[in-house]
Short mmCIF file of C-alpha atoms in Angstrom, two decimals:
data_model
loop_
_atom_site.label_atom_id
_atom_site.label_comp_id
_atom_site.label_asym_id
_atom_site.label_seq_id
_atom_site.Cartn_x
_atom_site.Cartn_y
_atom_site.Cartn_z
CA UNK A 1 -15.89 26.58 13.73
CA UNK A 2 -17.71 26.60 10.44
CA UNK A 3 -16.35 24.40 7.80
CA UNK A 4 -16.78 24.03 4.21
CA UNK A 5 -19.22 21.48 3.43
CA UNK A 6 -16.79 18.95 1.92
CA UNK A 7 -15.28 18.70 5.35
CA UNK A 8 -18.80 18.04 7.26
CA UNK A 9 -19.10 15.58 5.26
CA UNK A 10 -15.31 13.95 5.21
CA UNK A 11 -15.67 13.97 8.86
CA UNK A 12 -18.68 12.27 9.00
CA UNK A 13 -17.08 9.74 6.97
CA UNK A 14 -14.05 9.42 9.26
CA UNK A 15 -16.63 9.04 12.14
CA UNK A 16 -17.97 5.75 10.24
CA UNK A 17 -14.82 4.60 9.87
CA UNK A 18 -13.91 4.45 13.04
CA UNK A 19 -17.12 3.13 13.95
CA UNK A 20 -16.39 0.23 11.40
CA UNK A 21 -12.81 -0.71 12.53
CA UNK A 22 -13.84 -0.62 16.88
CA UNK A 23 -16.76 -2.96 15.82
CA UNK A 24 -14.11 -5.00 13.71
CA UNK A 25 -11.46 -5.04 17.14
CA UNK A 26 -14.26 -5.57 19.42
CA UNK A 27 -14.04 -9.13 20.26
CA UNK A 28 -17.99 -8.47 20.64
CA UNK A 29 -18.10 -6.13 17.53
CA UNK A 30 -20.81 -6.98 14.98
CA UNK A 31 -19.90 -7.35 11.11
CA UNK A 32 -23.09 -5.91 10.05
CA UNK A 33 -22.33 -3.04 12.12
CA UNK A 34 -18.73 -2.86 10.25
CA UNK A 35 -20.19 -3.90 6.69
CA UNK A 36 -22.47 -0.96 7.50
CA UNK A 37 -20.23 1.76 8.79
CA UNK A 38 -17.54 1.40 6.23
CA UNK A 39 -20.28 1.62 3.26
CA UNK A 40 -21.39 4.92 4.59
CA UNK A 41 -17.88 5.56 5.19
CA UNK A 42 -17.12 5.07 1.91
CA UNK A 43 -20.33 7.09 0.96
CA UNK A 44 -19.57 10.01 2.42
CA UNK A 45 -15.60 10.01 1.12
CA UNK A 46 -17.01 9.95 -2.14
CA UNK A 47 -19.25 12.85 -1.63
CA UNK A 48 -17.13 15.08 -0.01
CA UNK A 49 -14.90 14.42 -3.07
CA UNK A 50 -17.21 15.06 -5.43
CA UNK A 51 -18.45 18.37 -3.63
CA UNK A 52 -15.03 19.95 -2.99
CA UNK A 53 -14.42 18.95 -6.60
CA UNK A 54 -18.10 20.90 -7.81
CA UNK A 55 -19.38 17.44 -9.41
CA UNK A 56 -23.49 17.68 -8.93
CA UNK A 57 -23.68 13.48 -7.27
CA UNK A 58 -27.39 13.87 -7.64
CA UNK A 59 -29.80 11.80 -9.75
CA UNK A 60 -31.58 13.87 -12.62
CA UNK A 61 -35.00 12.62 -13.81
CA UNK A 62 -33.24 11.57 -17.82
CA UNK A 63 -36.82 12.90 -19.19
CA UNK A 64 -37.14 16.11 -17.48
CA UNK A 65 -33.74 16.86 -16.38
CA UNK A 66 -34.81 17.75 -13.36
CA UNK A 67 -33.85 16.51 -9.95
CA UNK A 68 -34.77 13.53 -8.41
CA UNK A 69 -36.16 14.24 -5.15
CA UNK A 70 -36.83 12.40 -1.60
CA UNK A 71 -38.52 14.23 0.81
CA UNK A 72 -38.23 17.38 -1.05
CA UNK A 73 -34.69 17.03 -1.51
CA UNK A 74 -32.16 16.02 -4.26
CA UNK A 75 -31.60 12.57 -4.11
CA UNK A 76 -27.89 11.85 -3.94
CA UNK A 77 -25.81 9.33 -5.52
CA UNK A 78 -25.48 5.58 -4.00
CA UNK A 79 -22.30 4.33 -3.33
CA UNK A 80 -22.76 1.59 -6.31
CA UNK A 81 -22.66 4.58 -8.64
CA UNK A 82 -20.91 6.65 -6.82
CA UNK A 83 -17.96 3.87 -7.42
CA UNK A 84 -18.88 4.07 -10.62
CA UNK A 85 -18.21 7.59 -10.87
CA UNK A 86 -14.71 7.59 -9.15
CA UNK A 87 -14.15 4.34 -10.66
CA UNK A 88 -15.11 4.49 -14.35
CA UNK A 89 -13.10 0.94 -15.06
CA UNK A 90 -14.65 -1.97 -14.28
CA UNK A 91 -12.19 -3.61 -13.43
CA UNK A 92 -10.09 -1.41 -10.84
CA UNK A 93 -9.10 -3.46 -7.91
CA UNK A 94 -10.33 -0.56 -5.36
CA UNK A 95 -13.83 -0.26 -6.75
CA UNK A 96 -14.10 -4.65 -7.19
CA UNK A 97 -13.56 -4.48 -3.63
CA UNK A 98 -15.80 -2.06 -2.42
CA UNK A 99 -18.60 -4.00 -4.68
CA UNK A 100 -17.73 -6.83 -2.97
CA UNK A 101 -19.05 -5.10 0.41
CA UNK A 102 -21.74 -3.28 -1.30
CA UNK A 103 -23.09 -6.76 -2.23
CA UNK A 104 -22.13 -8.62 1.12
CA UNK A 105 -24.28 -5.56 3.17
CA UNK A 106 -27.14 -7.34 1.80
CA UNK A 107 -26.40 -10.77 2.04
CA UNK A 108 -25.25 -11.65 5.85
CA UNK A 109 -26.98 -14.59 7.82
CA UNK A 110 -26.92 -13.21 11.53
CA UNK A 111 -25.83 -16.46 13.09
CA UNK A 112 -23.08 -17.11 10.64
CA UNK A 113 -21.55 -13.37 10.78
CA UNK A 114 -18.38 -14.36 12.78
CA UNK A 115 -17.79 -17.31 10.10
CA UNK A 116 -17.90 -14.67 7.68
CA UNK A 117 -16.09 -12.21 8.93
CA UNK A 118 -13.16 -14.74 8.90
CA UNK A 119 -13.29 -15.50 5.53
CA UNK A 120 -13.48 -11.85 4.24
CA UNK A 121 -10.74 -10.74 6.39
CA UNK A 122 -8.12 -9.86 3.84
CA UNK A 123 -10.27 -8.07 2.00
CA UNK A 124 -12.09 -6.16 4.67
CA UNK A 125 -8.30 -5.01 5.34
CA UNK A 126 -8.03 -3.71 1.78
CA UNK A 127 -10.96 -2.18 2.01
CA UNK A 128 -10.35 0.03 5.44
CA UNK A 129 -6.56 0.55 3.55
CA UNK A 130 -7.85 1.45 0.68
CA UNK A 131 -10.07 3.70 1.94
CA UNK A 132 -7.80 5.66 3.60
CA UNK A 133 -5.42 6.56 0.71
CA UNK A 134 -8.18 7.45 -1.11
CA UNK A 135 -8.87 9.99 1.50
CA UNK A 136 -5.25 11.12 1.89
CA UNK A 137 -4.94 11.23 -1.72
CA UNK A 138 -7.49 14.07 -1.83
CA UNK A 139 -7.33 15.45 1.02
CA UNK A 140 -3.83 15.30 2.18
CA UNK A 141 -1.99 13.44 5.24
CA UNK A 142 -3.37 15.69 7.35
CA UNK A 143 -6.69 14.04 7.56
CA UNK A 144 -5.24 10.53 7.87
CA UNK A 145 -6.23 8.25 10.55
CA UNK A 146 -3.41 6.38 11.14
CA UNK A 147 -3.14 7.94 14.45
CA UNK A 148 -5.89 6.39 15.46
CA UNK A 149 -5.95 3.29 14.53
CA UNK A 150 -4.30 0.30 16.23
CA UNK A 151 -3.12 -3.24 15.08
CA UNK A 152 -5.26 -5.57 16.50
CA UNK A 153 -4.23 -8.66 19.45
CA UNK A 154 -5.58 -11.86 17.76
CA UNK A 155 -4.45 -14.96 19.72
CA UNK A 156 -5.83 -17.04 16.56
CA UNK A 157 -3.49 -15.41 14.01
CA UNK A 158 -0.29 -16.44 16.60
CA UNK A 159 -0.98 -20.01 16.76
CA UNK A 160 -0.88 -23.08 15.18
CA UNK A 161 -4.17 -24.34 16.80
CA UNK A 162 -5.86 -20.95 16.24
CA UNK A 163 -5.46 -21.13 12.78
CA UNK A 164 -6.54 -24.33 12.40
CA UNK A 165 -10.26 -22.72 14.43
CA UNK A 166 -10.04 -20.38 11.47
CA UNK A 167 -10.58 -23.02 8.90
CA UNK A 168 -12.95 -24.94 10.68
CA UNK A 169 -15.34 -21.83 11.16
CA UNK A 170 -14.37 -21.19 7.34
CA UNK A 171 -15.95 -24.47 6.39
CA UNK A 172 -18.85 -23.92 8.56
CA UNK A 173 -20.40 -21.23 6.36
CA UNK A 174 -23.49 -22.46 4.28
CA UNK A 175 -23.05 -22.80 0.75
CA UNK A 176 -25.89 -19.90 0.08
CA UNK A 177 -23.17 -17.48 2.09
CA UNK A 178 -19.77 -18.56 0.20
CA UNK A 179 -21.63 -18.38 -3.29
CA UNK A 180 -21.85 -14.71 -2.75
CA UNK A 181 -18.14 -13.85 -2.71
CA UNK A 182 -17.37 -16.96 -5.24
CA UNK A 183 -19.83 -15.77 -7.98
CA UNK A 184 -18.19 -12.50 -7.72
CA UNK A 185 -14.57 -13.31 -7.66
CA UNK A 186 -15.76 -15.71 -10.59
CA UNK A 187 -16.45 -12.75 -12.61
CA UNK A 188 -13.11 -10.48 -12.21
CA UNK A 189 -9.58 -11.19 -13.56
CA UNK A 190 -7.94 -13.69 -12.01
CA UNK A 191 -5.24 -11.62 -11.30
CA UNK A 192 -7.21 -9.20 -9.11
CA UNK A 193 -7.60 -11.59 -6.22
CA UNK A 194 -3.91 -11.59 -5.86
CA UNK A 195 -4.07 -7.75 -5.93
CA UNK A 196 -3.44 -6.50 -2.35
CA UNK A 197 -5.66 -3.70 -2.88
CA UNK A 198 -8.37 -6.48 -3.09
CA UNK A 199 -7.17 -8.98 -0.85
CA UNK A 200 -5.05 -7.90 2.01
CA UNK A 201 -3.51 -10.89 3.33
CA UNK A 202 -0.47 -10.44 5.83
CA UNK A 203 1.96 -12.96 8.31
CA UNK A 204 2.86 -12.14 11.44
CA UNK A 205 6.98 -12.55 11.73
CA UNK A 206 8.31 -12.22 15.55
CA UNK A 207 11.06 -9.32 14.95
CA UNK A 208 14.37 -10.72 16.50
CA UNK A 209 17.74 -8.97 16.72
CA UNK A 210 19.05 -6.20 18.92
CA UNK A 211 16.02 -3.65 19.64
CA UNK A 212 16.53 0.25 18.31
CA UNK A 213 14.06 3.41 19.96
CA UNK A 214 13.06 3.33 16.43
CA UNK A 215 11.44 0.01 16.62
CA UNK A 216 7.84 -0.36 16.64
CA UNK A 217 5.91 -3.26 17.91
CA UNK A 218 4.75 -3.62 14.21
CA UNK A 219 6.94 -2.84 10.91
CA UNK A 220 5.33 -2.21 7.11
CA UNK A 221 7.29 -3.57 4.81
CA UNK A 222 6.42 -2.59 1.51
CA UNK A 223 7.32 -5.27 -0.99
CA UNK A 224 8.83 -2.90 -3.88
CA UNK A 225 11.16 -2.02 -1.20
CA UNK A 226 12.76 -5.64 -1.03
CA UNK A 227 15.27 -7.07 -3.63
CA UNK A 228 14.13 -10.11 -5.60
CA UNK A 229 15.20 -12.48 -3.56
CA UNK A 230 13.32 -11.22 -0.53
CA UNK A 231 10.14 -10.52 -2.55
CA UNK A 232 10.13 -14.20 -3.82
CA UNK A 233 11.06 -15.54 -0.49
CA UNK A 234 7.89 -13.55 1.09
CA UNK A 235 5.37 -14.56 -1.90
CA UNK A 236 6.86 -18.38 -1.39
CA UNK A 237 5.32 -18.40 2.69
CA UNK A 238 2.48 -16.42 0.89
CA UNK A 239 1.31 -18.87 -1.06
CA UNK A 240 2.48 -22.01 1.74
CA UNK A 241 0.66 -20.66 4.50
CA UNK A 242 3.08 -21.19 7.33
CA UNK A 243 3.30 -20.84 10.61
CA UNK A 244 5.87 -19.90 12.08
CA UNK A 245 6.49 -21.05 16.05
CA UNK A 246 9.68 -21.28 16.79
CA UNK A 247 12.57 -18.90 15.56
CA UNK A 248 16.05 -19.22 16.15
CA UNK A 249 18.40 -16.20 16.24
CA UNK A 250 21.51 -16.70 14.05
CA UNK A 251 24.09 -13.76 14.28
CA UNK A 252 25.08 -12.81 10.30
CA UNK A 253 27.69 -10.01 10.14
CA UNK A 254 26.30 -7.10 7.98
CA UNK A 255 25.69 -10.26 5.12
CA UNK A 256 25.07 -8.83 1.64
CA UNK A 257 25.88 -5.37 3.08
CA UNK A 258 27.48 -2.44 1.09
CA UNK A 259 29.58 0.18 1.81
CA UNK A 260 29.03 3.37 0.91
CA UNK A 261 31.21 3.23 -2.45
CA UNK A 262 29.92 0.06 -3.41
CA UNK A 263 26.50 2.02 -3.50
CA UNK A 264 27.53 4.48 -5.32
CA UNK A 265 29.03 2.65 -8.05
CA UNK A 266 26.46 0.42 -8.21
CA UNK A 267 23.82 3.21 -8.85
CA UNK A 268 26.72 4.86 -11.53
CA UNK A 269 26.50 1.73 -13.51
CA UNK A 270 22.80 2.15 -14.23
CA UNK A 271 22.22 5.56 -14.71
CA UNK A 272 23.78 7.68 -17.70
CA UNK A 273 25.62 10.23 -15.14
CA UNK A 274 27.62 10.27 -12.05
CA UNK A 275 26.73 9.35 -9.19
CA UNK A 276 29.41 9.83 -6.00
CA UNK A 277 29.52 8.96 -2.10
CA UNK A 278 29.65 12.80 -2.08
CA UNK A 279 27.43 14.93 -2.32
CA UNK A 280 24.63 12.70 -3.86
CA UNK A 281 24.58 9.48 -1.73
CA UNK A 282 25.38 11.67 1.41
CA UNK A 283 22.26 14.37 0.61
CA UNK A 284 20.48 11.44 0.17
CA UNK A 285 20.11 8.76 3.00
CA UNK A 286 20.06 12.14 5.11
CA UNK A 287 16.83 13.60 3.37
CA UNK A 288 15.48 10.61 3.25
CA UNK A 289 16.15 9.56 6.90
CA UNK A 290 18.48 6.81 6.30
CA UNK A 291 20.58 7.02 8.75
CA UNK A 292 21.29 9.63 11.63
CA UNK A 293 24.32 12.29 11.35
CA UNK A 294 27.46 11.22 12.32
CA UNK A 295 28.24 11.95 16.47
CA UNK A 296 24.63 11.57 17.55
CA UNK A 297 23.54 9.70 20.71
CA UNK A 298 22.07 7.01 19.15
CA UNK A 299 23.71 5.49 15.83
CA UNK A 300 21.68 2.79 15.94
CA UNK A 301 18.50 4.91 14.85
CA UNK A 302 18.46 3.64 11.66
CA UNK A 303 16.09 2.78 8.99
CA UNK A 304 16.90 -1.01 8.91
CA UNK A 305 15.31 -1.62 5.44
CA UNK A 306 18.25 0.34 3.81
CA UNK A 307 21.30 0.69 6.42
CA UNK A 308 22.26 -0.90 9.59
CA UNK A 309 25.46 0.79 12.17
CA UNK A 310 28.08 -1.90 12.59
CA UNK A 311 29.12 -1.39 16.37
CA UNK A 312 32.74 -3.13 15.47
CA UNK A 313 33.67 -0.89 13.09
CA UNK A 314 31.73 2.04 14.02
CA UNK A 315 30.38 2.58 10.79
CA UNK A 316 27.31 2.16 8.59
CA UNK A 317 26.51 -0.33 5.90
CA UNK A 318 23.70 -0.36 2.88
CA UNK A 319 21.44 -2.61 1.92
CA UNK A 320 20.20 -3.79 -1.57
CA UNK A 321 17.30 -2.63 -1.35
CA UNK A 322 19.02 0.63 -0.92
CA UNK A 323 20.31 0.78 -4.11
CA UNK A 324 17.21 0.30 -5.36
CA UNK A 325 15.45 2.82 -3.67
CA UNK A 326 18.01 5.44 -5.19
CA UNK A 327 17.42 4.34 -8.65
CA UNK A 328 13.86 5.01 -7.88
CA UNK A 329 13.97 8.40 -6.70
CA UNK A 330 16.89 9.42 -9.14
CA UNK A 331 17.48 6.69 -11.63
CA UNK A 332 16.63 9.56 -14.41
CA UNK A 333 17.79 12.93 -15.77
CA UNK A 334 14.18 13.97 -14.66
CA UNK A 335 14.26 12.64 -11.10
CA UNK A 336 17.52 13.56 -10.68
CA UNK A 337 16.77 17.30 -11.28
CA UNK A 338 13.85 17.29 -9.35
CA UNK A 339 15.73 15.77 -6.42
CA UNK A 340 18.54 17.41 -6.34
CA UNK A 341 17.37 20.62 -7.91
CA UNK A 342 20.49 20.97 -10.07
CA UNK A 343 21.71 19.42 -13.46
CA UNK A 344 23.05 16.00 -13.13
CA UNK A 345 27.00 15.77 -14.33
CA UNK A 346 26.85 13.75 -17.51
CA UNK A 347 29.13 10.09 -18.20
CA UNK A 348 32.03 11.34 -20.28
CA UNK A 349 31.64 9.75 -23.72
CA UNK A 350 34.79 8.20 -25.14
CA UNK A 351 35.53 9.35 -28.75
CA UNK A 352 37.34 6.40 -30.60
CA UNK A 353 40.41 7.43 -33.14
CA UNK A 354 39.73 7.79 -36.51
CA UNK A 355 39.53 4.61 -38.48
CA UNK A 356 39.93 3.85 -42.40
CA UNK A 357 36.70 3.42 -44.11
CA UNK A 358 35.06 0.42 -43.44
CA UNK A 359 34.19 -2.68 -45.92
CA UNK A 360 30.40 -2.70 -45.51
CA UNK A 361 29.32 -6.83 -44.70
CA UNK A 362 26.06 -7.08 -46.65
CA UNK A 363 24.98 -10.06 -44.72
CA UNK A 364 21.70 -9.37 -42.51
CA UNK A 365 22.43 -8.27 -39.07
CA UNK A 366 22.87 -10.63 -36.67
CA UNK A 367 24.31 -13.20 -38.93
CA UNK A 368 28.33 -14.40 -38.59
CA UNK A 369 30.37 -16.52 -40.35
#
């Protein structure tokens, strides 16, 4: 079949990829081979952006003008500049990470590869991640490769004693090796290494409760998805580290739940229009996937982030972070339209009576008596 030659080359990219993440799973892999892979990866994403978009990513003699050429041929952008490029800030989290790879590539000691490899963890996460929503960004879902991909088995990440291996090997590395990635992270905000787009740090939480076909043997939760008191309660074992190795099932009935017209007035106080159970709220948790249709098989196929099926009463209840998911996709006139593809019915504005002219207070606002 003959392609365009943006997609040669976006499929060449997806190859490395692929390449990077089995040698990153392969209890044998080798982290050259990943640091490797995912820089031409990462090479070739760029390109094929750049070519579908008609940018010329080859070097120009800055004399002449003309090409600059390798074996008779234009030579083509490095990834350092190629960041550069896609990146023009400095400081954007996604292109500070790739650096950090670009400058690793050329720093790794054989024999202390597997030391390294656990340090940079987190950030060789970010850096497959980011990767590919750069490419579905561009290119559309299509060519994502989250079919293909699989969360690795790590007995070292499920244990207290494995995690203590990890910082011993951690320690291990030679100072030459861990003043690579400290001299750069030395250099960025502060604030960037906390960014998971540079970092990507995550704990492993045993899911407990009564299983639904929905269920997957791993859940993303996004953090803008949780209420405040979940997202601090996450960032709090964040920061502490722990393990967890025991967990004990306590039964809560539907705790903090809402019901459907507690939703709805909830969203009603915060936007400037109505907001009912019907049709809004009921248009939405079904376009969005909430919650099945009343009568199904299966009323437990639920999305458990926002609603959960009470068995007792044979109905469904809401979560906060519901709420706030509806003031995100409709909390304005704007969003509202575009959701809903119709006008949004106004709050009725109260028109007070008539009063006698006031006696003006010349005092400065905000003083009293």
């Amino acid at each position: 079949m003959a392609y365009a030659r943006w997609k040669h080359i976006l499929i060449e990219s997806q190859r490395h990829a692929l390449k990077a993440v089995d040698e990153w799973n392969c209890s044998s892999g080798n982290y050259s081979d990943f640091l490797t892979h995912m820089h031409k990866a990462w090479h070739y994403l760029l390109h094929a952006e750049f070519h579908k978009a008609k940018i010329d990513y080859h070097y120009r003699d800055p004399k002449t003008g003309q090409y600059v050429l390798i074996d008779d041929e234009p030579k083509a952008w490095d990834l350092e500049w190629c960041l550069k490029k896609r990146y023009p800030d400095s400081g954007d989290i996604v292109r500070l990470n790739a650096e950090l790879f670009v400058a690793l590539r050329n720093k790794v000691e054989h024999r202390y590869e597997h030391n390294l490899k656990i340090v940079t963890g987190g950030k060789a996460q970010a850096l497959v991640m980011n990767y590919e929503q750069e490419m579905v960004d561009h290119f559309g879902p299509v060519f994502s490769l989250a079919d293909r991909l699989r969360f690795p088995i790590a007995l070292q990440t499920l244990t207290a004693d494995g995690r203590k291996q990890l910082q011993d090997a951690a320690k291990k590395l030679p100072k030459k090796t861990r003043d690579v990635v400290a001299k750069f992270e030395a250099a960025i905000d502060p604030a960037a290494k906390d960014d998971l787009r540079y970092d990507y740090r995550v704990r492993l939480v045993p899911i407990v409760g009564k299983k639904t076909d929905a269920d997957l043997a791993v859940n993303f939760v996004n953090l803008d998805d949780l209420t405040d008191e979940e997202q601090k309660t996450m960032v709090e074992a964040g920061r502490l580290g722990t393990v967890i190795t025991k967990v004990k099932h306590v039964e809560v009935a539907d705790k903090d739940k809402l019901l459907p017209k507690q939703v709805a007035c909830q969203v009603e106080a915060q936007v400037p229009f109505e907001f009912h159970i019907h049709p809004e709220h009921t248009e939405m948790w079904r376009r969005l996937g909430v919650r099945p249709a009343k009568g199904v098989a299966n009323p437990y196929d639920t999305d458990a982030r926002y609603c959960i099926y009470n068995d007792a009463f044979k109905s469904y209840a809401y979560t906060p972070a519901w709420v706030k998911k509806v003031l995100k996709e409709i909390g304005t006139v704007d969003k509202y339209r575009a959701f809903f593809g119709k006008e949004p019915r106004m709050k009725k504005v109260t028109t007070l009576p008539k009063q006698a002219d006031p006696v003006f207070d010349e005092r400065p606002m905000g003083k009293t008596a």
